[in-house]
Amino acid sequence: GINAEYGGNCKMQQNSQASTLNKRNLTVLDHAFSASFGGITVALFATPLDVVKSRLQAQGEKQLFKGTFDAFVKIAKLEGLTSLWRGLTPSLLIAIPSTTCYFSIFEQLKLQFSKSDNFISKSPTLISLFSGTIARSFTVLLVSPVEYVRTHLQATSRSSNDHKGAIKTINHIVEVGGVKRLWVGVAPTLMRDVPFSSVYWSTYEFLKQKLRGKSEPTYWRIFQINFISGVISGAAATIITNPFDVVKTRIQMNISAEKPKGAIKIAKEIWHNEGPIKFTSGMLPRVMKVAPACAIMISSYELTKSFLGVFFVRNK
C-alpha cells in the first residue's frame, strides 16, 4: 500500500519528479510489467469473491446458499478455508497474460487515437472508451479457454462428482466437445465485457477529470483520484452487466452437454423458471470483487508506471 511517508515525500518532490517523469516515455514493456503487477495483486484479493459469486449463480431452484455471507461461511466450514481460493492457478494464468495484453493494447490504441484527426481524438473520454472496448474484445478471445476452466472449478464443490483439477477439466472438455468447446461462453463474455469496458472507461475518465481539477496534483493525490474513480466506475459497470455474467456462468457450467444451449435460450429459461430477480444473482460478491479490484488495478498500474519512469531516469 501507499503510506503517509511516501505521500509526504512525493509532495515535497512533486515538481522535480514530475519534470523527470516527462523526460522518459514508457515502453510497451513498462506497461506490460505494470499491468502484470496489478493483475497478480487483484487475483489474490478477488478469487474468494469470485468463488462465492460463481456458486451463487450456478445453483438453480435448489438453494444451498441463502446469500453472500452464508456462502462464505458454508464453503469455508464444509470444504475448508482454502476452497475459497479454488481456481487461483487459472486466475493467475488469466491475470498475467490478460492484463498485460489488455493494458498494452489499450495504451497503444490511446496513443494512435490521440494522434488521429477525428472526433475521437478531441475527447479523452472517447479515446479511453474506444481503446478499452477494442482491447477488451481482443483479450476476451485470448483468455476465454482459461476463463471457462476457472469458472467450472469455482462453481463446483470439492465433494461434487464434477470436481476435477484444472488439467482433468480441460481434458474432459476437449473429450466432450473438441478443442473449440474451450471457447464456449465467449459470446456472453463479450456481451458482458465489451459494455463493461465502455461504461467503466467513460465513467472513469469523467470522474478523474472532475476530481483532478485544474491544479497539478501530488503523486499521492493522483493515487487517490485513480482509486476513487476506479471503484465507482467498476461498481457501476458491474451492476449494469451482471445479467450477462449470470448467463455466461450457466453456459460454462453445462460442461457435459453434447450441444451447449445458446445465450438467448438460457436467458429465457432463467426468466421463465427462476424469475427476473435471478439476473441479479451474485451481484453483491461481484461488486465486492470487481469494484475494489478495478480500483486496485488502475491505481497500482498507474503507480508502477510512475515508479518505472522515475527509477529508470534516475538510474541511467
Tab-separated table of C-alpha atoms in Angstrom:
chain	number	residue	atom	x	y	z
A	1	GLY	CA	0.000	0.000	0.000
A	2	ILE	CA	0.892	3.661	-0.017
A	3	ASN	CA	1.858	5.020	3.388
A	4	ALA	CA	1.947	8.541	4.777
A	5	GLU	CA	5.716	8.817	4.452
A	6	TYR	CA	5.529	8.021	0.740
A	7	GLY	CA	2.784	10.595	0.299
A	8	GLY	CA	4.827	13.228	2.128
A	9	ASN	CA	7.959	12.528	0.132
A	10	CYS	CA	6.000	12.687	-3.116
A	11	LYS	CA	4.567	16.044	-2.114
A	12	MET	CA	7.958	17.529	-1.363
A	13	GLN	CA	9.434	16.146	-4.581
A	14	GLN	CA	6.414	16.819	-6.779
A	15	ASN	CA	7.894	19.377	-9.167
A	16	SER	CA	11.262	17.696	-9.636
A	17	GLN	CA	9.783	14.211	-10.103
A	18	ALA	CA	7.032	15.350	-12.422
A	19	SER	CA	9.549	17.009	-14.709
A	20	THR	CA	11.839	13.956	-14.501
A	21	LEU	CA	8.965	11.639	-15.467
A	22	ASN	CA	8.282	13.683	-18.576
A	23	LYS	CA	11.836	13.076	-19.812
A	24	ARG	CA	11.163	9.373	-20.385
A	25	ASN	CA	8.363	7.866	-22.426
A	26	LEU	CA	7.262	4.499	-21.078
A	27	THR	CA	7.736	1.482	-23.347
A	28	VAL	CA	5.395	-1.429	-24.090
A	29	LEU	CA	7.474	-3.498	-21.646
A	30	ASP	CA	6.878	-0.903	-18.905
A	31	HIS	CA	3.132	-1.096	-19.499
A	32	ALA	CA	3.263	-4.909	-19.530
A	33	PHE	CA	5.165	-5.094	-16.228
A	34	SER	CA	2.863	-2.556	-14.560
A	35	ALA	CA	-0.221	-4.464	-15.721
A	36	SER	CA	1.179	-7.825	-14.540
A	37	PHE	CA	1.887	-6.452	-11.059
A	38	GLY	CA	-1.643	-5.093	-10.804
A	39	GLY	CA	-3.156	-8.303	-12.181
A	40	ILE	CA	-1.434	-10.556	-9.636
A	41	THR	CA	-2.483	-8.281	-6.759
A	42	VAL	CA	-6.091	-8.326	-7.927
A	43	ALA	CA	-6.178	-12.120	-8.451
A	44	LEU	CA	-5.044	-12.817	-4.869
A	45	PHE	CA	-7.628	-10.424	-3.471
A	46	ALA	CA	-10.552	-11.289	-5.744
A	47	THR	CA	-10.543	-15.101	-6.008
A	48	PRO	CA	-12.626	-15.806	-2.829
A	49	LEU	CA	-15.286	-13.349	-4.017
A	50	ASP	CA	-15.215	-14.958	-7.463
A	51	VAL	CA	-15.768	-18.409	-5.917
A	52	VAL	CA	-18.794	-17.187	-3.925
A	53	LYS	CA	-20.224	-15.377	-6.967
A	54	SER	CA	-19.897	-18.477	-9.161
A	55	ARG	CA	-21.529	-20.741	-6.548
A	56	LEU	CA	-24.486	-18.372	-6.128
A	57	GLN	CA	-25.023	-18.074	-9.872
A	58	ALA	CA	-24.591	-21.801	-10.575
A	59	GLN	CA	-27.231	-23.018	-8.091
A	60	GLY	CA	-30.667	-23.487	-9.609
A	61	GLU	CA	-34.020	-23.804	-7.878
A	62	LYS	CA	-32.464	-25.855	-5.057
A	63	GLN	CA	-30.857	-23.147	-2.940
A	64	LEU	CA	-27.868	-24.325	-0.870
A	65	PHE	CA	-26.684	-20.797	-0.082
A	66	LYS	CA	-29.018	-18.104	1.251
A	67	GLY	CA	-26.750	-15.208	0.336
A	68	THR	CA	-23.201	-13.920	0.019
A	69	PHE	CA	-22.195	-14.155	3.686
A	70	ASP	CA	-23.879	-17.554	4.069
A	71	ALA	CA	-21.916	-18.837	1.069
A	72	PHE	CA	-18.615	-17.618	2.535
A	73	VAL	CA	-19.305	-19.358	5.854
A	74	LYS	CA	-20.588	-22.656	4.414
A	75	ILE	CA	-17.825	-23.032	1.829
A	76	ALA	CA	-15.125	-22.359	4.438
A	77	LYS	CA	-16.774	-24.615	7.031
A	78	LEU	CA	-17.739	-27.568	4.828
A	79	GLU	CA	-14.861	-27.559	2.340
A	80	GLY	CA	-12.065	-25.774	4.172
A	81	LEU	CA	-10.824	-22.193	4.048
A	82	THR	CA	-8.529	-22.921	1.092
A	83	SER	CA	-11.602	-23.744	-1.018
A	84	LEU	CA	-12.244	-20.005	-1.235
A	85	TRP	CA	-9.105	-19.807	-3.381
A	86	ARG	CA	-10.197	-22.575	-5.755
A	87	GLY	CA	-9.286	-21.589	-9.271
A	88	LEU	CA	-6.415	-19.352	-8.140
A	89	THR	CA	-3.993	-21.010	-10.562
A	90	PRO	CA	-6.165	-20.372	-13.633
A	91	SER	CA	-6.966	-16.937	-12.180
A	92	LEU	CA	-3.260	-16.114	-12.182
A	93	LEU	CA	-2.910	-17.670	-15.628
A	94	ILE	CA	-5.689	-15.303	-16.723
A	95	ALA	CA	-4.478	-12.275	-14.774
A	96	ILE	CA	-0.928	-12.075	-16.088
A	97	PRO	CA	-1.461	-12.510	-19.860
A	98	SER	CA	-4.875	-10.816	-19.927
A	99	THR	CA	-3.893	-7.670	-18.017
A	100	THR	CA	-0.582	-7.483	-19.870
A	101	CYS	CA	-2.299	-7.897	-23.227
A	102	TYR	CA	-5.211	-5.618	-22.329
A	103	PHE	CA	-3.255	-2.642	-20.995
A	104	SER	CA	-0.510	-2.903	-23.619
A	105	ILE	CA	-3.071	-2.797	-26.438
A	106	PHE	CA	-5.067	-0.160	-24.562
A	107	GLU	CA	-2.070	2.181	-24.258
A	108	GLN	CA	-1.071	1.743	-27.901
A	109	LEU	CA	-4.628	2.402	-29.078
A	110	LYS	CA	-4.835	5.504	-26.877
A	111	LEU	CA	-1.642	6.765	-28.480
A	112	GLN	CA	-2.940	6.140	-32.010
A	113	PHE	CA	-6.365	7.661	-31.332
A	114	SER	CA	-4.799	10.761	-29.764
A	115	LYS	CA	-2.682	11.266	-32.905
A	116	SER	CA	-5.602	10.761	-35.283
A	117	ASP	CA	-7.613	13.606	-36.799
A	118	ASN	CA	-11.199	12.632	-35.995
A	119	PHE	CA	-13.907	13.226	-33.390
A	120	ILE	CA	-12.410	10.608	-31.019
A	121	SER	CA	-9.091	12.438	-30.644
A	122	LYS	CA	-10.841	15.529	-29.299
A	123	SER	CA	-12.147	13.773	-26.155
A	124	PRO	CA	-10.034	11.891	-23.560
A	125	THR	CA	-13.229	10.068	-22.521
A	126	LEU	CA	-13.906	8.822	-26.052
A	127	ILE	CA	-10.259	7.855	-26.533
A	128	SER	CA	-10.366	5.668	-23.410
A	129	LEU	CA	-13.836	4.309	-24.264
A	130	PHE	CA	-12.885	3.109	-27.769
A	131	SER	CA	-9.405	1.933	-26.733
A	132	GLY	CA	-10.780	-0.027	-23.781
A	133	THR	CA	-13.580	-1.647	-25.786
A	134	ILE	CA	-11.304	-2.835	-28.607
A	135	ALA	CA	-8.582	-4.027	-26.222
A	136	ARG	CA	-11.125	-5.933	-24.109
A	137	SER	CA	-12.637	-7.692	-27.141
A	138	PHE	CA	-9.234	-8.982	-28.245
A	139	THR	CA	-8.289	-10.040	-24.711
A	140	VAL	CA	-11.537	-11.988	-24.170
A	141	LEU	CA	-10.846	-14.114	-27.246
A	142	LEU	CA	-7.317	-14.794	-25.987
A	143	VAL	CA	-8.125	-15.901	-22.426
A	144	SER	CA	-11.602	-17.399	-22.879
A	145	PRO	CA	-10.440	-21.058	-22.531
A	146	VAL	CA	-8.758	-20.383	-19.172
A	147	GLU	CA	-11.793	-18.385	-18.029
A	148	TYR	CA	-14.006	-21.380	-18.911
A	149	VAL	CA	-11.901	-23.764	-16.789
A	150	ARG	CA	-11.716	-21.322	-13.872
A	151	THR	CA	-15.493	-20.796	-13.827
A	152	HIS	CA	-16.141	-24.548	-13.755
A	153	LEU	CA	-13.610	-25.122	-10.961
A	154	GLN	CA	-15.004	-22.330	-8.807
A	155	ALA	CA	-18.636	-23.300	-9.290
A	156	THR	CA	-18.171	-26.946	-8.189
A	157	SER	CA	-17.558	-28.054	-4.605
A	158	ARG	CA	-14.790	-30.459	-3.607
A	159	SER	CA	-17.404	-33.106	-2.724
A	160	SER	CA	-19.170	-32.854	-6.090
A	161	ASN	CA	-18.928	-35.661	-8.652
A	162	ASP	CA	-17.997	-32.976	-11.176
A	163	HIS	CA	-14.985	-31.905	-9.104
A	164	LYS	CA	-11.757	-32.191	-11.095
A	165	GLY	CA	-8.427	-30.431	-11.210
A	166	ALA	CA	-7.602	-27.923	-13.926
A	167	ILE	CA	-5.842	-30.427	-16.238
A	168	LYS	CA	-8.571	-33.072	-15.888
A	169	THR	CA	-11.224	-30.435	-16.520
A	170	ILE	CA	-9.503	-29.342	-19.739
A	171	ASN	CA	-9.160	-32.966	-20.895
A	172	HIS	CA	-12.831	-33.620	-20.156
A	173	ILE	CA	-13.957	-30.509	-22.049
A	174	VAL	CA	-11.882	-31.480	-25.103
A	175	GLU	CA	-13.115	-35.094	-24.978
A	176	VAL	CA	-16.770	-33.996	-24.866
A	177	GLY	CA	-16.734	-31.253	-27.487
A	178	GLY	CA	-13.297	-30.910	-29.016
A	179	VAL	CA	-10.857	-28.010	-28.702
A	180	LYS	CA	-13.440	-25.475	-29.925
A	181	ARG	CA	-15.504	-26.292	-26.792
A	182	LEU	CA	-12.940	-24.309	-24.760
A	183	TRP	CA	-14.408	-21.159	-26.314
A	184	VAL	CA	-17.964	-21.937	-25.143
A	185	GLY	CA	-19.327	-18.851	-23.434
A	186	VAL	CA	-17.163	-16.430	-25.398
A	187	ALA	CA	-20.284	-14.710	-26.823
A	188	PRO	CA	-21.860	-13.860	-23.433
A	189	THR	CA	-18.389	-12.984	-22.130
A	190	LEU	CA	-18.061	-10.435	-24.928
A	191	MET	CA	-21.637	-9.313	-24.212
A	192	ARG	CA	-20.571	-8.719	-20.614
A	193	ASP	CA	-17.045	-7.351	-21.023
A	194	VAL	CA	-17.470	-5.010	-24.004
A	195	PRO	CA	-20.293	-2.976	-22.361
A	196	PHE	CA	-18.376	-3.213	-19.086
A	197	SER	CA	-15.310	-1.590	-20.648
A	198	SER	CA	-17.430	1.081	-22.315
A	199	VAL	CA	-19.199	2.022	-19.072
A	200	TYR	CA	-16.047	1.705	-16.976
A	201	TRP	CA	-13.684	3.828	-19.064
A	202	SER	CA	-16.167	6.563	-19.913
A	203	THR	CA	-17.160	6.891	-16.229
A	204	TYR	CA	-13.558	6.624	-15.048
A	205	GLU	CA	-12.259	9.379	-17.325
A	206	PHE	CA	-15.177	11.656	-16.430
A	207	LEU	CA	-14.645	11.198	-12.667
A	208	LYS	CA	-10.877	11.521	-12.934
A	209	GLN	CA	-11.133	14.857	-14.725
A	210	LYS	CA	-13.710	16.164	-12.240
A	211	LEU	CA	-11.709	15.072	-9.166
A	212	ARG	CA	-8.378	16.244	-10.506
A	213	GLY	CA	-9.421	19.822	-11.190
A	214	LYS	CA	-7.084	22.362	-12.748
A	215	SER	CA	-4.201	22.274	-10.255
A	216	GLU	CA	-1.277	19.853	-10.602
A	217	PRO	CA	-1.849	17.071	-8.005
A	218	THR	CA	0.790	15.267	-5.967
A	219	TYR	CA	1.542	11.586	-6.634
A	220	TRP	CA	-0.395	10.603	-3.509
A	221	ARG	CA	-3.375	12.649	-4.724
A	222	ILE	CA	-3.122	11.004	-8.160
A	223	PHE	CA	-3.311	7.599	-6.428
A	224	GLN	CA	-6.407	8.693	-4.507
A	225	ILE	CA	-8.095	10.028	-7.646
A	226	ASN	CA	-7.389	6.796	-9.557
A	227	PHE	CA	-8.645	4.657	-6.667
A	228	ILE	CA	-11.895	6.579	-6.134
A	229	SER	CA	-12.616	6.823	-9.877
A	230	GLY	CA	-11.815	3.131	-10.317
A	231	VAL	CA	-14.047	1.864	-7.507
A	232	ILE	CA	-17.101	3.936	-8.555
A	233	SER	CA	-16.696	3.132	-12.248
A	234	GLY	CA	-16.153	-0.554	-11.510
A	235	ALA	CA	-19.300	-0.746	-9.354
A	236	ALA	CA	-21.460	0.975	-11.987
A	237	ALA	CA	-20.207	-1.236	-14.823
A	238	THR	CA	-20.623	-4.389	-12.711
A	239	ILE	CA	-24.265	-3.700	-11.821
A	240	ILE	CA	-25.198	-2.917	-15.427
A	241	THR	CA	-23.562	-6.076	-16.871
A	242	ASN	CA	-24.484	-8.621	-14.146
A	243	PRO	CA	-27.268	-10.331	-16.184
A	244	PHE	CA	-24.696	-11.232	-18.860
A	245	ASP	CA	-22.425	-12.673	-16.182
A	246	VAL	CA	-25.233	-14.940	-14.885
A	247	VAL	CA	-25.861	-16.274	-18.410
A	248	LYS	CA	-22.129	-16.798	-19.018
A	249	THR	CA	-21.764	-18.830	-15.803
A	250	ARG	CA	-24.735	-21.073	-16.690
A	251	ILE	CA	-23.341	-21.736	-20.169
A	252	GLN	CA	-19.910	-22.650	-18.857
A	253	MET	CA	-21.331	-24.879	-16.107
A	254	ASN	CA	-23.127	-27.098	-18.639
A	255	ILE	CA	-19.866	-28.865	-19.374
A	256	SER	CA	-21.145	-32.360	-20.253
A	257	ALA	CA	-23.863	-31.420	-22.744
A	258	GLU	CA	-23.133	-32.552	-26.282
A	259	LYS	CA	-24.694	-29.399	-27.709
A	260	PRO	CA	-24.498	-26.426	-25.315
A	261	LYS	CA	-27.506	-24.109	-25.151
A	262	GLY	CA	-27.168	-20.621	-26.571
A	263	ALA	CA	-27.114	-17.450	-24.510
A	264	ILE	CA	-30.618	-16.318	-25.555
A	265	LYS	CA	-32.174	-19.714	-24.775
A	266	ILE	CA	-30.563	-19.848	-21.328
A	267	ALA	CA	-31.614	-16.267	-20.588
A	268	LYS	CA	-35.225	-17.134	-21.493
A	269	GLU	CA	-35.138	-20.264	-19.276
A	270	ILE	CA	-33.820	-18.264	-16.323
A	271	TRP	CA	-36.513	-15.601	-16.860
A	272	HIS	CA	-39.392	-18.106	-17.015
A	273	ASN	CA	-38.209	-20.683	-14.455
A	274	GLU	CA	-36.478	-18.556	-11.813
A	275	GLY	CA	-37.736	-15.058	-12.462
A	276	PRO	CA	-36.013	-11.784	-13.437
A	277	ILE	CA	-34.531	-11.492	-9.930
A	278	LYS	CA	-32.137	-14.343	-10.799
A	279	PHE	CA	-30.268	-11.983	-13.120
A	280	THR	CA	-29.108	-10.119	-10.000
A	281	SER	CA	-27.699	-13.346	-8.536
A	282	GLY	CA	-24.083	-12.982	-7.450
A	283	MET	CA	-24.223	-9.204	-7.885
A	284	LEU	CA	-23.121	-8.360	-4.343
A	285	PRO	CA	-19.985	-10.550	-4.297
A	286	ARG	CA	-19.270	-9.454	-7.866
A	287	VAL	CA	-19.475	-5.768	-6.906
A	288	MET	CA	-17.414	-6.536	-3.765
A	289	LYS	CA	-14.820	-8.136	-6.016
A	290	VAL	CA	-14.843	-6.027	-9.180
A	291	ALA	CA	-15.192	-2.500	-7.750
A	292	PRO	CA	-12.134	-2.666	-5.434
A	293	ALA	CA	-10.321	-4.827	-8.000
A	294	CYS	CA	-10.748	-2.064	-10.587
A	295	ALA	CA	-9.517	0.477	-8.054
A	296	ILE	CA	-6.507	-1.665	-7.066
A	297	MET	CA	-5.688	-2.478	-10.688
A	298	ILE	CA	-5.790	1.065	-12.072
A	299	SER	CA	-4.066	2.574	-9.005
A	300	SER	CA	-1.239	0.024	-8.880
A	301	TYR	CA	-0.888	0.199	-12.671
A	302	GLU	CA	-0.533	3.977	-12.730
A	303	LEU	CA	1.702	3.975	-9.642
A	304	THR	CA	4.031	1.330	-11.097
A	305	LYS	CA	4.236	3.276	-14.352
A	306	SER	CA	5.209	6.391	-12.399
A	307	PHE	CA	7.830	4.462	-10.437
A	308	LEU	CA	9.349	2.950	-13.575
A	309	GLY	CA	9.518	6.359	-15.233
A	310	VAL	CA	11.329	7.927	-12.271
A	311	PHE	CA	13.502	4.898	-11.451
A	312	PHE	CA	14.988	4.379	-14.893
A	313	VAL	CA	15.599	8.098	-15.478
A	314	ARG	CA	17.454	8.328	-12.150
A	315	ASN	CA	19.449	5.169	-12.804
A	316	LYS	CA	20.618	5.829	-16.326
